[in-house]
PDB file of C-alpha atoms in Angstrom:
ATOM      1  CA  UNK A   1      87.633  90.844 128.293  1.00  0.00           C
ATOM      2  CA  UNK A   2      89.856  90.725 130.983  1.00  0.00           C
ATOM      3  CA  UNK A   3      89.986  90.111 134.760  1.00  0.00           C
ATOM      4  CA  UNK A   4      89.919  93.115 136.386  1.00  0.00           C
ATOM      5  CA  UNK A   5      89.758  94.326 140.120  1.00  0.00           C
ATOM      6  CA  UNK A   6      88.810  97.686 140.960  1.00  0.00           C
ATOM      7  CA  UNK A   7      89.204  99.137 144.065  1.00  0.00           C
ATOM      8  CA  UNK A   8      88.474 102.649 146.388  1.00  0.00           C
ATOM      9  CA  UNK A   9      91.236 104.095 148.215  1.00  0.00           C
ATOM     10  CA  UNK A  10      88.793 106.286 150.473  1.00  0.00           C
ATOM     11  CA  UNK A  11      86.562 103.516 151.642  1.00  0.00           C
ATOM     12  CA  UNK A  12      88.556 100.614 150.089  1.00  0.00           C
ATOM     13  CA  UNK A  13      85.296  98.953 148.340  1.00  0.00           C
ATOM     14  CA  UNK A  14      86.270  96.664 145.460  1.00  0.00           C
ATOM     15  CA  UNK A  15      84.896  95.060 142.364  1.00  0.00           C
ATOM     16  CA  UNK A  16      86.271  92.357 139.971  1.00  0.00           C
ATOM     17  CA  UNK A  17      84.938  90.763 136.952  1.00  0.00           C
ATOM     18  CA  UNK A  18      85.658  90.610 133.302  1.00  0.00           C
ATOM     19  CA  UNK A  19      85.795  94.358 131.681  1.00  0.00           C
ATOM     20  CA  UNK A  20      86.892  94.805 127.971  1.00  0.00           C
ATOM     21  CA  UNK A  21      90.234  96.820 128.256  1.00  0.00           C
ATOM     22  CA  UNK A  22      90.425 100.533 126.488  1.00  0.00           C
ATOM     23  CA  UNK A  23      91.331  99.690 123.196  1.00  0.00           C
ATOM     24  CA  UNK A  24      94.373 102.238 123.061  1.00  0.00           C
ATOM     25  CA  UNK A  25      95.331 100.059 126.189  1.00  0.00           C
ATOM     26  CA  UNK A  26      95.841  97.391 123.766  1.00  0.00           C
ATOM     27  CA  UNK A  27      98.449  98.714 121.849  1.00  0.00           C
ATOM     28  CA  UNK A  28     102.008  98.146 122.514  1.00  0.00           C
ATOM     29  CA  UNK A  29     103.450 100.634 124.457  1.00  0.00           C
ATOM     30  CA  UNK A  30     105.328 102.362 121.621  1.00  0.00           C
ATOM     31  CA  UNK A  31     102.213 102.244 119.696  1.00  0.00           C
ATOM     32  CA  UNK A  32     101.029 104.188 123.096  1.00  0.00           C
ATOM     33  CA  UNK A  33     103.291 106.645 123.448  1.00  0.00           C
ATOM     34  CA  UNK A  34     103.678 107.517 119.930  1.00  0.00           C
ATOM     35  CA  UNK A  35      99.438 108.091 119.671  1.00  0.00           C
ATOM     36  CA  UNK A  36      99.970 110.003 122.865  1.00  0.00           C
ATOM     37  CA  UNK A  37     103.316 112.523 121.175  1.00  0.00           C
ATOM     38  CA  UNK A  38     100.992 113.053 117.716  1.00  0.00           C
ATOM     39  CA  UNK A  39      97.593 114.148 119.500  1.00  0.00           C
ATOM     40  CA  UNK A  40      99.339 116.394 122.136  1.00  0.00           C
ATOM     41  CA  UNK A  41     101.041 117.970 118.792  1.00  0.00           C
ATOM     42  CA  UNK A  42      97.819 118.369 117.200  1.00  0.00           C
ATOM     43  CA  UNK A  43      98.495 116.024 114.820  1.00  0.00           C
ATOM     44  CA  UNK A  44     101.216 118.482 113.164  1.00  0.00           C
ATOM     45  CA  UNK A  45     103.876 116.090 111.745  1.00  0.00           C
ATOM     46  CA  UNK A  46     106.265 118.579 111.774  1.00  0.00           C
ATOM     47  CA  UNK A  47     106.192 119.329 115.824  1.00  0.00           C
ATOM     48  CA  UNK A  48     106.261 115.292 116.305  1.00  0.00           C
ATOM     49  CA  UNK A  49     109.388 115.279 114.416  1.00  0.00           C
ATOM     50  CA  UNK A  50     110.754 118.023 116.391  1.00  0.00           C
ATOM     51  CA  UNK A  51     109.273 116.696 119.900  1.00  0.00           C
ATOM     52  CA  UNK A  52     110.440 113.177 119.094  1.00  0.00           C
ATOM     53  CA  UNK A  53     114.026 114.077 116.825  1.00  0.00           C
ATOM     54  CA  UNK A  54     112.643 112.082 113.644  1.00  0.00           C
ATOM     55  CA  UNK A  55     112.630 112.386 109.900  1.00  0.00           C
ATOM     56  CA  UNK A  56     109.240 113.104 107.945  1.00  0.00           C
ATOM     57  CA  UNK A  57     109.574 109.751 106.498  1.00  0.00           C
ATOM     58  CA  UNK A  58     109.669 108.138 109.704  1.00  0.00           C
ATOM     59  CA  UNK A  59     106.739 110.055 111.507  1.00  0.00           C
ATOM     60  CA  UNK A  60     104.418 108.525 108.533  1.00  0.00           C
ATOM     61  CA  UNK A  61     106.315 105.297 109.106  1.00  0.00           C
ATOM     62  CA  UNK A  62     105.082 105.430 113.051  1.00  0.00           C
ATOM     63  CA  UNK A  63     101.733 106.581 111.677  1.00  0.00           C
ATOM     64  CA  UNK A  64     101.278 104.080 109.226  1.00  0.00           C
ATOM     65  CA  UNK A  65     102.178 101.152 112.003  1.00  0.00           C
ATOM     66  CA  UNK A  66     100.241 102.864 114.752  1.00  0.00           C
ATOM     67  CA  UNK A  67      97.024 102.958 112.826  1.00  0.00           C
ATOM     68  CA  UNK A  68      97.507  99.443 111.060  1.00  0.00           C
ATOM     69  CA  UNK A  69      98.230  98.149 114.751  1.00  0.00           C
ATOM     70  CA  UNK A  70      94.593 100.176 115.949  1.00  0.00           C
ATOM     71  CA  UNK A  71      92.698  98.754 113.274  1.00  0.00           C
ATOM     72  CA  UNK A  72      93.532  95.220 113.601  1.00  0.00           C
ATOM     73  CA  UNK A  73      92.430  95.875 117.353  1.00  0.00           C
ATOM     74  CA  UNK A  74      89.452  97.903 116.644  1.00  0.00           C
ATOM     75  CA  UNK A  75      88.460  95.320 113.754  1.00  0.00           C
ATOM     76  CA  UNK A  76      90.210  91.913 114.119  1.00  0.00           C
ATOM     77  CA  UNK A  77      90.696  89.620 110.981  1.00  0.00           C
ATOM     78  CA  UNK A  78      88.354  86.982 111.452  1.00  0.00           C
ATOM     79  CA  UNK A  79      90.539  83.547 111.088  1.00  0.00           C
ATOM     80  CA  UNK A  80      90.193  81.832 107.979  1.00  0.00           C
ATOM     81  CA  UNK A  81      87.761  79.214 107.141  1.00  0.00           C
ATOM     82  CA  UNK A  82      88.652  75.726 107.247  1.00  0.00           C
TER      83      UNK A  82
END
């Protein structure tokens, strides 16, 4: 979890403490953006490559990473035993 303030414009009332951050928001930014390109095209390969001027072969590439790089967040590797 991470340190975290949060705080009200309006009345400017804050709170801090440790909050887990969205796990999307752990992914690197590419990671990020690319998630954010393939829902908004319905998950239509074919309208990512056109939105983001890429082969077939390298949407599945982005894919691949993008979901490898989600499940090692979602479900870390536990480190090995000694």
């Amino acid at each position: 979890a991470d340190n975290t303030e949060l705080a009200c414009t309006a009345c400017d009332t804050r709170i801090s403490g440790r909050f887990p951050s969205p796990t999307l928001a752990r992914l690197s930014p590419e990671h990020q953006a690319f998630i954010e390109t393939f829902v908004l095209c319905r998950g239509i390969i074919r309208d990512v490559e056109r939105v983001l001027g890429i082969s077939y072969p390298t949407v599945r590439a982005r894919l691949d990473a993008a979901v490898e790089a989600l499940e090692a967040v979602v479900a870390p590797t536990p480190p090995p035993s000694p």
